[in-house]
CSV table of C-alpha atoms (C1' of nucleotides) in Angstrom, one decimal:
chain,number,residue,atom,x,y,z
A,1,MET,CA,2.2,-24.2,0.9
A,2,LEU,CA,0.7,-22.9,-2.3
A,3,ALA,CA,2.3,-19.6,-3.3
A,4,LEU,CA,-0.8,-18.5,-5.2
A,5,VAL,CA,0.1,-14.9,-4.8
A,6,LYS,CA,2.5,-13.7,-7.4
A,7,SER,CA,5.5,-12.4,-5.6
A,8,TYR,CA,7.6,-9.5,-6.9
A,9,GLY,CA,10.7,-11.5,-6.3
A,10,GLN,CA,12.7,-8.5,-5.2
A,11,TYR,CA,15.0,-8.4,-2.2
A,12,CYS,CA,13.5,-5.1,-0.9
A,13,GLY,CA,11.4,-4.4,2.2
A,14,LEU,CA,8.7,-2.6,0.3
A,15,ALA,CA,8.4,-5.4,-2.3
A,16,ARG,CA,8.3,-8.0,0.4
A,17,GLY,CA,5.6,-6.1,2.3
A,18,LEU,CA,3.5,-5.7,-0.9
A,19,ASP,CA,3.8,-9.4,-1.5
A,20,LEU,CA,1.6,-9.7,1.6
A,21,ILE,CA,-0.6,-6.6,1.5
A,22,GLY,CA,-0.6,-5.6,-2.1
A,23,GLU,CA,-3.5,-7.6,-3.3
A,24,ARG,CA,-6.8,-5.9,-3.8
A,25,TRP,CA,-9.0,-5.8,-0.6
A,26,VAL,CA,-6.3,-6.9,1.8
A,27,LEU,CA,-5.7,-3.5,3.5
A,28,LEU,CA,-9.5,-2.8,3.6
A,29,ILE,CA,-10.0,-6.1,5.5
A,30,VAL,CA,-7.2,-5.0,7.9
A,31,ARG,CA,-9.1,-1.7,8.3
A,32,GLU,CA,-12.2,-3.5,9.5
A,33,LEU,CA,-10.2,-5.8,11.8
A,34,LEU,CA,-8.3,-3.0,13.4
A,35,ASN,CA,-11.5,-2.2,15.3
A,36,GLY,CA,-11.6,-5.7,16.8
A,37,PRO,CA,-12.5,-9.3,15.9
A,38,ARG,CA,-15.3,-9.6,13.3
A,39,ARG,CA,-17.5,-12.3,12.0
A,40,TYR,CA,-17.5,-13.2,8.3
A,41,GLY,CA,-20.9,-11.5,7.7
A,42,GLU,CA,-19.8,-8.4,9.6
A,43,LEU,CA,-16.7,-8.2,7.4
A,44,ALA,CA,-18.8,-8.6,4.3
A,45,ASP,CA,-21.1,-5.8,5.4
A,46,GLY,CA,-18.2,-3.5,6.2
A,47,LEU,CA,-16.6,-4.1,2.7
A,48,PRO,CA,-19.4,-3.1,0.3
A,49,GLY,CA,-18.4,-4.3,-3.2
A,50,ILE,CA,-16.4,-7.3,-2.3
A,51,ALA,CA,-17.5,-10.7,-3.7
A,52,THR,CA,-18.1,-13.4,-1.2
A,53,ASN,CA,-15.6,-15.8,-2.7
A,54,LEU,CA,-12.9,-13.1,-2.7
A,55,LEU,CA,-13.5,-12.3,0.9
A,56,ALA,CA,-13.2,-16.0,1.8
A,57,GLU,CA,-10.0,-16.4,-0.3
A,58,ARG,CA,-8.4,-13.3,1.1
A,59,LEU,CA,-9.0,-14.4,4.6
A,60,ARG,CA,-7.5,-17.8,3.9
A,61,THR,CA,-4.4,-16.2,2.3
A,62,MET,CA,-4.1,-13.6,5.2
A,63,GLN,CA,-4.3,-16.5,7.6
A,64,ALA,CA,-1.6,-18.5,5.8
A,65,ASN,CA,0.6,-15.3,5.8
A,66,GLY,CA,0.2,-14.8,9.5
A,67,LEU,CA,-1.8,-11.6,9.4
A,68,VAL,CA,-5.1,-13.0,10.6
A,69,GLU,CA,-6.2,-15.8,13.0
A,70,ARG,CA,-9.5,-17.3,14.2
A,71,THR,CA,-10.8,-16.8,17.6
A,72,ASP,CA,-12.4,-19.5,19.7
A,73,ASP,CA,-15.8,-18.4,18.7
A,74,ASP,CA,-14.9,-18.5,15.0
A,75,ARG,CA,-14.4,-14.8,14.5
A,76,TYR,CA,-11.4,-13.3,12.6
A,77,GLN,CA,-8.9,-11.2,14.3
A,78,LEU,CA,-5.5,-9.6,13.5
A,79,THR,CA,-2.3,-11.3,14.7
A,80,ALA,CA,0.4,-9.2,16.2
A,81,LEU,CA,1.9,-8.9,12.8
A,82,GLY,CA,-1.4,-7.7,11.4
A,83,GLN,CA,-1.8,-5.2,14.2
A,84,GLY,CA,1.5,-3.7,13.0
A,85,LEU,CA,-0.3,-2.6,9.8
A,86,ARG,CA,-2.1,0.1,11.8
A,87,ASP,CA,0.8,2.5,11.0
A,88,VAL,CA,0.6,1.6,7.3
A,89,VAL,CA,-3.2,2.1,7.2
A,90,PHE,CA,-2.9,5.5,9.0
A,91,ALA,CA,0.0,6.6,6.7
A,92,ILE,CA,-2.1,6.0,3.6
A,93,GLY,CA,-5.1,7.6,5.2
A,94,ARG,CA,-3.1,10.7,6.1
A,95,TRP,CA,-1.8,10.9,2.6
A,96,ALA,CA,-5.1,10.5,0.9
A,97,TYR,CA,-7.2,12.6,3.3
A,98,PRO,CA,-6.4,16.0,1.6
A,99,LEU,CA,-7.7,14.7,-1.7
A,100,MET,CA,-11.1,13.6,-0.4
A,101,GLY,CA,-13.8,16.0,-1.6
A,102,PRO,CA,-17.4,15.9,-0.2
A,103,ILE,CA,-19.1,12.5,-0.2
A,104,SER,CA,-20.8,11.8,-3.6
A,105,GLU,CA,-23.9,9.9,-4.5
A,106,GLY,CA,-22.3,6.7,-5.6
A,107,ASP,CA,-20.0,6.4,-2.5
A,108,ALA,CA,-20.7,3.7,0.0
A,109,PHE,CA,-20.3,4.6,3.7
A,110,ARG,CA,-20.2,2.7,7.0
A,111,SER,CA,-20.2,4.5,10.3
A,112,GLN,CA,-17.2,2.6,11.6
A,113,TRP,CA,-15.0,4.1,8.9
A,114,ILE,CA,-14.8,7.3,10.9
A,115,VAL,CA,-13.0,5.5,13.7
A,116,HIS,CA,-9.5,5.9,12.1
A,117,PRO,CA,-9.8,9.5,10.9
A,118,VAL,CA,-11.2,10.7,14.2
A,119,SER,CA,-8.6,8.7,16.2
A,120,ALA,CA,-5.9,10.3,14.0
A,121,LEU,CA,-7.2,13.8,15.0
A,122,PHE,CA,-6.7,13.1,18.7
A,123,PRO,CA,-3.5,11.0,19.0
A,124,GLY,CA,-1.9,9.9,22.3
A,125,VAL,CA,-2.6,11.4,25.7
A,126,ASP,CA,-3.2,15.0,26.4
A,127,PRO,CA,-4.2,15.8,30.0
A,128,SER,CA,-5.6,19.2,29.0
A,129,ARG,CA,-8.4,17.5,27.1
A,130,PRO,CA,-11.8,17.9,28.8
A,131,GLU,CA,-14.0,15.0,29.8
A,132,LEU,CA,-16.5,14.9,27.0
A,133,THR,CA,-18.8,12.4,25.3
A,134,ILE,CA,-20.0,12.9,21.8
A,135,GLU,CA,-22.5,10.8,19.9
A,136,VAL,CA,-22.0,10.9,16.1
A,137,ARG,CA,-24.8,9.9,13.7
A,138,CYS,CA,-23.6,9.7,10.1
A,139,GLY,CA,-26.0,6.9,9.0
A,140,GLY,CA,-26.1,3.3,10.1
A,141,GLU,CA,-25.0,2.5,13.7
A,142,PRO,CA,-24.3,5.6,15.8
A,143,MET,CA,-20.7,6.0,17.1
A,144,THR,CA,-19.5,7.4,20.4
A,145,VAL,CA,-16.4,9.6,20.7
A,146,ARG,CA,-15.3,9.8,24.3
A,147,SER,CA,-12.6,11.9,25.8
A,148,ALA,CA,-11.6,10.7,29.2
A,149,ALA,CA,-8.4,10.9,31.3
A,150,GLY,CA,-6.7,12.8,28.4
A,151,ARG,CA,-7.3,10.0,25.9
A,152,VAL,CA,-9.9,10.0,23.1
A,153,THR,CA,-11.5,6.8,22.0
A,154,VAL,CA,-14.1,6.0,19.3
A,155,GLN,CA,-16.5,3.1,19.7
A,156,GLU,CA,-19.6,1.7,18.0
A,157,GLY,CA,-22.9,2.2,19.7
A,158,GLN,CA,-24.8,5.2,21.1
A,159,ALA,CA,-23.8,7.0,24.2
A,160,ALA,CA,-25.7,6.8,27.5
A,161,ALA,CA,-25.7,10.5,28.3
A,162,PRO,CA,-23.8,12.4,25.6
A,163,ASP,CA,-22.8,16.0,26.1
A,164,LEU,CA,-23.1,16.5,22.4
A,165,VAL,CA,-24.9,14.8,19.5
A,166,LEU,CA,-23.8,15.4,15.9
A,167,THR,CA,-26.0,14.2,13.1
A,168,GLY,CA,-25.1,14.8,9.5
A,169,PRO,CA,-22.8,13.7,6.6
A,170,PRO,CA,-19.5,12.2,7.6
A,171,ASP,CA,-17.3,14.7,5.8
A,172,VAL,CA,-19.0,17.6,7.7
A,173,VAL,CA,-18.8,15.8,11.1
A,174,ILE,CA,-15.0,15.2,10.6
A,175,ALA,CA,-14.4,18.7,9.3
A,176,LEU,CA,-16.1,20.1,12.4
A,177,LEU,CA,-14.1,17.8,14.8
A,178,ALA,CA,-10.9,18.7,13.0
A,179,ARG,CA,-12.0,22.4,13.4
A,180,ARG,CA,-11.4,23.0,9.7
A,181,ILE,CA,-14.9,24.5,9.8
A,182,ASP,CA,-16.9,26.0,12.6
A,183,ALA,CA,-20.4,25.1,13.9
A,184,PRO,CA,-22.4,27.6,11.7
A,185,ASP,CA,-20.6,26.4,8.6
A,186,ALA,CA,-21.3,22.8,9.6
A,187,LYS,CA,-25.0,23.5,10.1
A,188,ALA,CA,-25.1,25.1,6.7
A,189,ARG,CA,-23.7,21.9,5.3
A,190,GLY,CA,-26.4,19.7,6.8
A,191,LEU,CA,-25.2,19.1,10.3
A,192,ALA,CA,-27.7,19.0,13.3
A,193,VAL,CA,-26.2,19.7,16.7
A,194,THR,CA,-27.7,18.8,20.1
A,195,GLY,CA,-25.8,20.3,23.0
A,196,ASP,CA,-23.2,23.0,23.2
A,197,ALA,CA,-20.8,22.8,20.2
A,198,ARG,CA,-18.4,25.1,21.9
A,199,ALA,CA,-17.1,22.2,23.9
A,200,LEU,CA,-15.3,21.0,20.8
A,201,ARG,CA,-13.0,24.0,21.0
A,202,ARG,CA,-11.4,22.7,24.2
A,203,LEU,CA,-11.0,19.2,22.7
A,204,ARG,CA,-8.7,20.3,19.9
A,205,PRO,CA,-6.6,23.4,19.9
A,206,ALA,CA,-7.0,25.6,16.8
B,1,MET,CA,-10.9,11.6,-17.8
B,2,LEU,CA,-11.5,7.9,-18.0
B,3,ALA,CA,-11.6,6.3,-14.6
B,4,LEU,CA,-10.1,3.1,-16.0
B,5,VAL,CA,-9.0,2.0,-12.6
B,6,LYS,CA,-11.7,0.1,-10.7
B,7,SER,CA,-12.5,2.3,-7.7
B,8,TYR,CA,-13.6,0.8,-4.4
B,9,GLY,CA,-16.4,3.4,-4.3
B,10,GLN,CA,-16.1,3.8,-0.5
B,11,TYR,CA,-16.0,7.2,1.2
B,12,CYS,CA,-13.0,6.4,3.3
B,13,GLY,CA,-9.5,7.8,3.2
B,14,LEU,CA,-7.8,4.5,3.0
B,15,ALA,CA,-10.0,3.3,0.1
B,16,ARG,CA,-9.5,6.6,-1.7
B,17,GLY,CA,-5.8,6.3,-1.3
B,18,LEU,CA,-5.8,2.7,-2.6
B,19,ASP,CA,-7.8,3.8,-5.6
B,20,LEU,CA,-4.6,5.7,-6.6
B,21,ILE,CA,-1.8,3.5,-5.2
B,22,GLY,CA,-3.4,0.1,-4.9
B,23,GLU,CA,-2.6,-1.3,-8.3
B,24,ARG,CA,0.3,-3.6,-8.8
B,25,TRP,CA,3.7,-1.9,-9.4
B,26,VAL,CA,2.6,1.6,-8.5
B,27,LEU,CA,4.3,1.9,-5.2
B,28,LEU,CA,7.4,0.2,-6.6
B,29,ILE,CA,7.5,2.9,-9.3
B,30,VAL,CA,7.2,5.4,-6.5
B,31,ARG,CA,10.1,3.8,-4.7
B,32,GLU,CA,12.3,4.2,-7.8
B,33,LEU,CA,11.3,7.9,-8.3
B,34,LEU,CA,11.8,8.8,-4.7
B,35,ASN,CA,15.5,8.8,-5.5
B,36,GLY,CA,15.0,11.4,-8.2
B,37,PRO,CA,13.8,11.7,-11.8
B,38,ARG,CA,14.4,8.6,-14.0
B,39,ARG,CA,14.2,7.7,-17.6
B,40,TYR,CA,11.9,5.0,-18.9
B,41,GLY,CA,14.7,2.6,-19.4
B,42,GLU,CA,16.1,3.3,-15.9
B,43,LEU,CA,12.7,2.6,-14.4
B,44,ALA,CA,12.4,-0.6,-16.3
B,45,ASP,CA,15.8,-1.7,-15.1
B,46,GLY,CA,15.0,-0.8,-11.5
B,47,LEU,CA,11.8,-2.8,-11.7
B,48,PRO,CA,12.8,-6.3,-12.7
B,49,GLY,CA,9.8,-8.4,-13.6
B,50,ILE,CA,7.6,-5.6,-14.9
B,51,ALA,CA,6.3,-5.9,-18.4
B,52,THR,CA,7.1,-3.0,-20.6
B,53,ASN,CA,3.5,-2.3,-21.5
B,54,LEU,CA,2.5,-2.3,-17.9
B,55,LEU,CA,5.2,0.2,-17.0
B,56,ALA,CA,4.0,2.5,-19.7
B,57,GLU,CA,0.4,2.2,-18.7
B,58,ARG,CA,1.1,2.7,-15.0
B,59,LEU,CA,3.1,5.8,-15.8
B,60,ARG,CA,0.2,7.2,-17.8
B,61,THR,CA,-2.3,6.5,-15.0
B,62,MET,CA,0.0,7.9,-12.4
B,63,GLN,CA,0.4,11.0,-14.5
B,64,ALA,CA,-3.4,11.3,-14.9
B,65,ASN,CA,-3.8,10.9,-11.2
B,66,GLY,CA,-1.2,13.7,-10.4
B,67,LEU,CA,1.4,11.5,-8.9
B,68,VAL,CA,4.0,11.8,-11.7
B,69,GLU,CA,5.0,14.4,-14.2
B,70,ARG,CA,7.5,14.7,-17.1
B,71,THR,CA,10.6,16.8,-16.8
B,72,ASP,CA,11.8,19.1,-19.6
B,73,ASP,CA,14.2,16.4,-20.7
B,74,ASP,CA,11.4,13.8,-20.9
B,75,ARG,CA,12.2,12.0,-17.6
B,76,TYR,CA,9.6,11.0,-15.0
B,77,GLN,CA,9.5,12.6,-11.6
B,78,LEU,CA,7.2,12.7,-8.6
B,79,THR,CA,4.8,15.6,-8.1
B,80,ALA,CA,4.4,17.1,-4.6
B,81,LEU,CA,1.6,14.6,-4.1
B,82,GLY,CA,3.8,11.8,-5.2
B,83,GLN,CA,6.5,12.9,-2.8
B,84,GLY,CA,4.0,12.6,0.0
B,85,LEU,CA,4.1,8.9,-0.5
B,86,ARG,CA,7.5,8.7,1.1
B,87,ASP,CA,5.9,8.2,4.5
B,88,VAL,CA,3.7,5.4,3.1
B,89,VAL,CA,6.7,3.6,1.4
B,90,PHE,CA,8.7,3.9,4.6
B,91,ALA,CA,5.8,2.7,6.8
B,92,ILE,CA,5.4,-0.5,4.7
B,93,GLY,CA,9.2,-1.0,4.7
B,94,ARG,CA,9.4,-0.7,8.5
B,95,TRP,CA,6.6,-3.1,8.8
B,96,ALA,CA,8.0,-5.7,6.4
B,97,TYR,CA,11.6,-5.4,7.4
B,98,PRO,CA,11.5,-7.8,10.3
B,99,LEU,CA,10.1,-10.6,8.1
B,100,MET,CA,12.9,-10.4,5.6
B,101,GLY,CA,15.3,-13.3,5.9
B,102,PRO,CA,18.6,-13.5,4.1
B,103,ILE,CA,18.6,-12.9,0.4
B,104,SER,CA,17.7,-16.0,-1.6
B,105,GLU,CA,18.8,-17.3,-5.0
B,106,GLY,CA,15.7,-16.2,-7.0
B,107,ASP,CA,15.6,-12.7,-5.6
B,108,ALA,CA,16.4,-9.8,-7.8
B,109,PHE,CA,18.4,-7.0,-6.3
B,110,ARG,CA,19.4,-3.5,-7.3
B,111,SER,CA,21.9,-1.4,-5.3
B,112,GLN,CA,19.6,1.6,-5.2
B,113,TRP,CA,17.2,-0.4,-3.1
B,114,ILE,CA,19.4,0.1,0.0
B,115,VAL,CA,18.8,3.8,-0.1
B,116,HIS,CA,15.5,3.7,1.8
B,117,PRO,CA,16.4,1.2,4.5
B,118,VAL,CA,19.8,2.9,5.2
B,119,SER,CA,18.1,6.3,5.3
B,120,ALA,CA,15.6,4.9,7.8
B,121,LEU,CA,18.5,3.8,10.0
B,122,PHE,CA,19.8,7.4,10.3
B,123,PRO,CA,16.8,9.7,10.4
B,124,GLY,CA,16.9,13.5,10.8
B,125,VAL,CA,19.9,15.5,12.1
B,126,ASP,CA,22.1,14.4,15.0
B,127,PRO,CA,25.1,16.6,15.5
B,128,SER,CA,26.9,13.9,17.4
B,129,ARG,CA,27.4,11.9,14.3
B,130,PRO,CA,31.0,11.8,13.0
B,131,GLU,CA,32.0,13.0,9.5
B,132,LEU,CA,32.3,9.7,7.6
B,133,THR,CA,32.1,8.5,4.1
B,134,ILE,CA,31.3,4.8,3.4
B,135,GLU,CA,31.3,3.1,0.0
B,136,VAL,CA,28.9,0.2,-0.3
B,137,ARG,CA,29.3,-2.5,-2.9
B,138,CYS,CA,26.4,-5.0,-3.0
B,139,GLY,CA,26.4,-5.7,-6.7
B,140,GLY,CA,25.7,-3.3,-9.6
B,141,GLU,CA,26.5,0.3,-9.1
B,142,PRO,CA,28.3,1.2,-5.9
B,143,MET,CA,26.6,3.4,-3.4
B,144,THR,CA,28.0,6.1,-1.1
B,145,VAL,CA,26.7,6.7,2.4
B,146,ARG,CA,27.9,10.0,3.7
B,147,SER,CA,27.6,11.5,7.2
B,148,ALA,CA,28.2,15.2,7.2
B,149,ALA,CA,27.0,18.0,9.4
B,150,GLY,CA,25.0,15.5,11.4
B,151,ARG,CA,23.0,14.3,8.5
B,152,VAL,CA,23.3,11.0,6.7
B,153,THR,CA,22.7,10.8,2.9
B,154,VAL,CA,22.8,7.9,0.5
B,155,GLN,CA,23.7,8.4,-3.2
B,156,GLU,CA,24.5,6.4,-6.2
B,157,GLY,CA,28.1,6.3,-7.4
B,158,GLN,CA,31.4,5.5,-5.8
B,159,ALA,CA,33.1,7.8,-3.2
B,160,ALA,CA,36.2,9.8,-4.0
B,161,ALA,CA,38.0,9.0,-0.8
B,162,PRO,CA,35.9,6.7,1.4
B,163,ASP,CA,36.9,6.1,5.0
B,164,LEU,CA,35.4,2.6,4.7
B,165,VAL,CA,34.5,0.3,1.9
B,166,LEU,CA,31.9,-2.5,2.5
B,167,THR,CA,31.6,-5.2,-0.1
B,168,GLY,CA,29.1,-8.1,0.3
B,169,PRO,CA,25.5,-9.2,0.3
B,170,PRO,CA,23.0,-6.4,1.0
B,171,ASP,CA,21.4,-8.1,4.0
B,172,VAL,CA,24.8,-8.3,5.7
B,173,VAL,CA,25.7,-4.7,4.9
B,174,ILE,CA,22.4,-3.4,6.3
B,175,ALA,CA,22.6,-5.6,9.4
B,176,LEU,CA,26.1,-4.3,10.1
B,177,LEU,CA,25.1,-0.6,9.5
B,178,ALA,CA,22.1,-1.3,11.8
B,179,ARG,CA,24.6,-2.8,14.3
B,180,ARG,CA,22.4,-5.9,14.6
B,181,ILE,CA,25.6,-7.8,14.0
B,182,ASP,CA,29.2,-6.9,14.5
B,183,ALA,CA,32.1,-6.8,12.1
B,184,PRO,CA,33.4,-10.3,12.7
B,185,ASP,CA,29.9,-11.8,12.2
B,186,ALA,CA,29.6,-9.7,9.0
B,187,LYS,CA,32.9,-11.0,7.7
B,188,ALA,CA,31.7,-14.6,8.5
B,189,ARG,CA,28.7,-13.9,6.4
B,190,GLY,CA,30.6,-12.8,3.3
B,191,LEU,CA,31.4,-9.2,4.0
B,192,ALA,CA,34.8,-7.7,3.0
B,193,VAL,CA,35.8,-4.5,4.8
B,194,THR,CA,38.4,-2.0,3.8
B,195,GLY,CA,39.2,0.6,6.5
B,196,ASP,CA,38.4,0.7,10.2
B,197,ALA,CA,35.0,-0.8,10.8
B,198,ARG,CA,35.0,0.7,14.4
B,199,ALA,CA,34.0,4.0,12.9
B,200,LEU,CA,30.5,2.6,12.5
B,201,ARG,CA,30.0,2.5,16.2
B,202,ARG,CA,30.1,6.2,16.4
B,203,LEU,CA,27.6,6.6,13.6
B,204,ARG,CA,24.8,4.7,15.3
B,205,PRO,CA,24.4,4.2,19.1
B,206,ALA,CA,23.9,0.7,20.2
C,1,DC,C1',19.2,2.2,-29.0
C,2,DT,C1',15.2,4.2,-26.4
C,3,DG,C1',10.4,4.3,-25.6
C,4,DC,C1',6.8,2.5,-26.1
C,5,DA,C1',2.4,-0.4,-28.8
C,6,DT,C1',0.4,-4.7,-30.1
C,7,DC,C1',-0.8,-9.4,-29.5
C,8,DC,C1',-1.9,-13.4,-26.9
C,9,DG,C1',-2.4,-17.1,-23.1
C,10,DG,C1',-3.5,-17.6,-18.4
C,11,DG,C1',-5.0,-16.1,-14.1
C,12,DC,C1',-7.4,-13.0,-11.1
C,13,DC,C1',-11.5,-10.4,-10.2
C,14,DG,C1',-16.4,-9.7,-9.7
C,15,DA,C1',-21.2,-11.3,-9.9
C,16,DT,C1',-24.5,-14.8,-9.2
C,17,DA,C1',-26.2,-19.2,-7.8
C,18,DC,C1',-26.0,-22.6,-4.6
C,19,DT,C1',-25.1,-25.5,-0.3
C,20,DG,C1',-24.5,-27.3,4.7
D,1,DC,C1',-24.8,-17.5,8.5
D,2,DA,C1',-20.7,-18.8,6.3
D,3,DG,C1',-19.0,-19.9,3.0
D,4,DT,C1',-18.3,-23.0,-2.0
D,5,DA,C1',-19.0,-23.5,-7.2
D,6,DT,C1',-19.1,-21.6,-11.5
D,7,DC,C1',-18.5,-18.5,-15.3
D,8,DG,C1',-17.5,-14.2,-18.2
D,9,DG,C1',-14.4,-10.6,-18.7
D,10,DC,C1',-10.6,-7.9,-17.6
D,11,DC,C1',-5.9,-7.5,-16.1
D,12,DC,C1',-1.3,-9.2,-15.8
D,13,DG,C1',2.9,-10.9,-17.8
D,14,DG,C1',5.8,-12.4,-21.6
D,15,DA,C1',7.1,-12.0,-26.4
D,16,DT,C1',7.5,-9.4,-30.3
D,17,DG,C1',7.1,-5.3,-33.4
D,18,DC,C1',8.3,-0.7,-34.6
D,19,DA,C1',8.9,4.3,-34.9
D,20,DG,C1',12.0,8.2,-33.9
DNA sequence: CTGCATCCGGGCCGATACTG
DNA sequence: CAGTATCGGCCCGGATGCAG
């Protein structure tokens, strides 16, 4: 095996982990694959800014390191080891979230990027959560947030019969779901609401 | 400010976080500083393999990004934001720990690197933990693991009157503390024990 | 001696062109 | 669609210099 990646050569768990995930783009590729298996072109689209040769090389290295494998239909998916990085991705996201300002002009955005922050807002199972289906439109493909049987899931695609449709910038949508702002504030910041926004209050306690 | 670091330019919490901590060596510098303020030379010693110019440049960037600040006596220490990375460092360590084999010849090691894995073994407060002081010698400066008032702490330096002294390779010491192996196995793998190793059983439930 | 700065060779990154 | 080939430039790593 070619150890192309420069190892830190330190007997330390953090250093060993960074030998596998410390290179540029690796954790962002993991972010995309945490939502399920993806084709090469889908990954390239979800990683604006990556060069095609780098994506190919990273996928090869991640495969050699046991993070990624190919499916029967030639898509890429995380191995069990790769799935274990969910906690790492969420830990970094939680840490970085407070220092995210409003979205700026030069920032790229993909609608699937709201899956992790929204999932983090509604962890685990809470039977007191109401049945609720929300369609979110932040640009690109619409996303569906569904609360059912106490569990909240986020999927790509529009909802069949949403109770609520939120259309606007991603930072405003997330702030509203997190109840850091209320509906009038969100509307002042560019959000359009179809349906009864008061349903959100029962989804997440203040 | 000069944004020297190449940003991913993605409106995503993970990408924003990696803009600050994704560069090589940054999280390892955080690892060192999580144990308290350090001088430049101490950092260099705790980061074998780093080039001196890189350490200086990283510290400057981390200071500009609000992760690190200087103390009155010109040492480096983490800001509140930098301290928040403890969860990230631990998440990566937990993930990577299972894929660490025994220490190999080319690996560098520093005794302070056992602080995080040992701390992770004994989280929070547990009143049922016995009062116990263990001196650990894995090479370099000895370390002291102290269980007092239900809380386990790890510090540099030897203990005044340890109940137990463990001398041997770091992987064996940690495996014994984690109770993944027992005392006879540990001795077979190069560990020397002074005192009654049975005291460890009360420190951590099987 | 500590705490960096400078210099240099090689490799990685990023953009583009190209191919089955 | 799914990569491979190529190339300029920047970053990394190692050695050395030097000021307080």
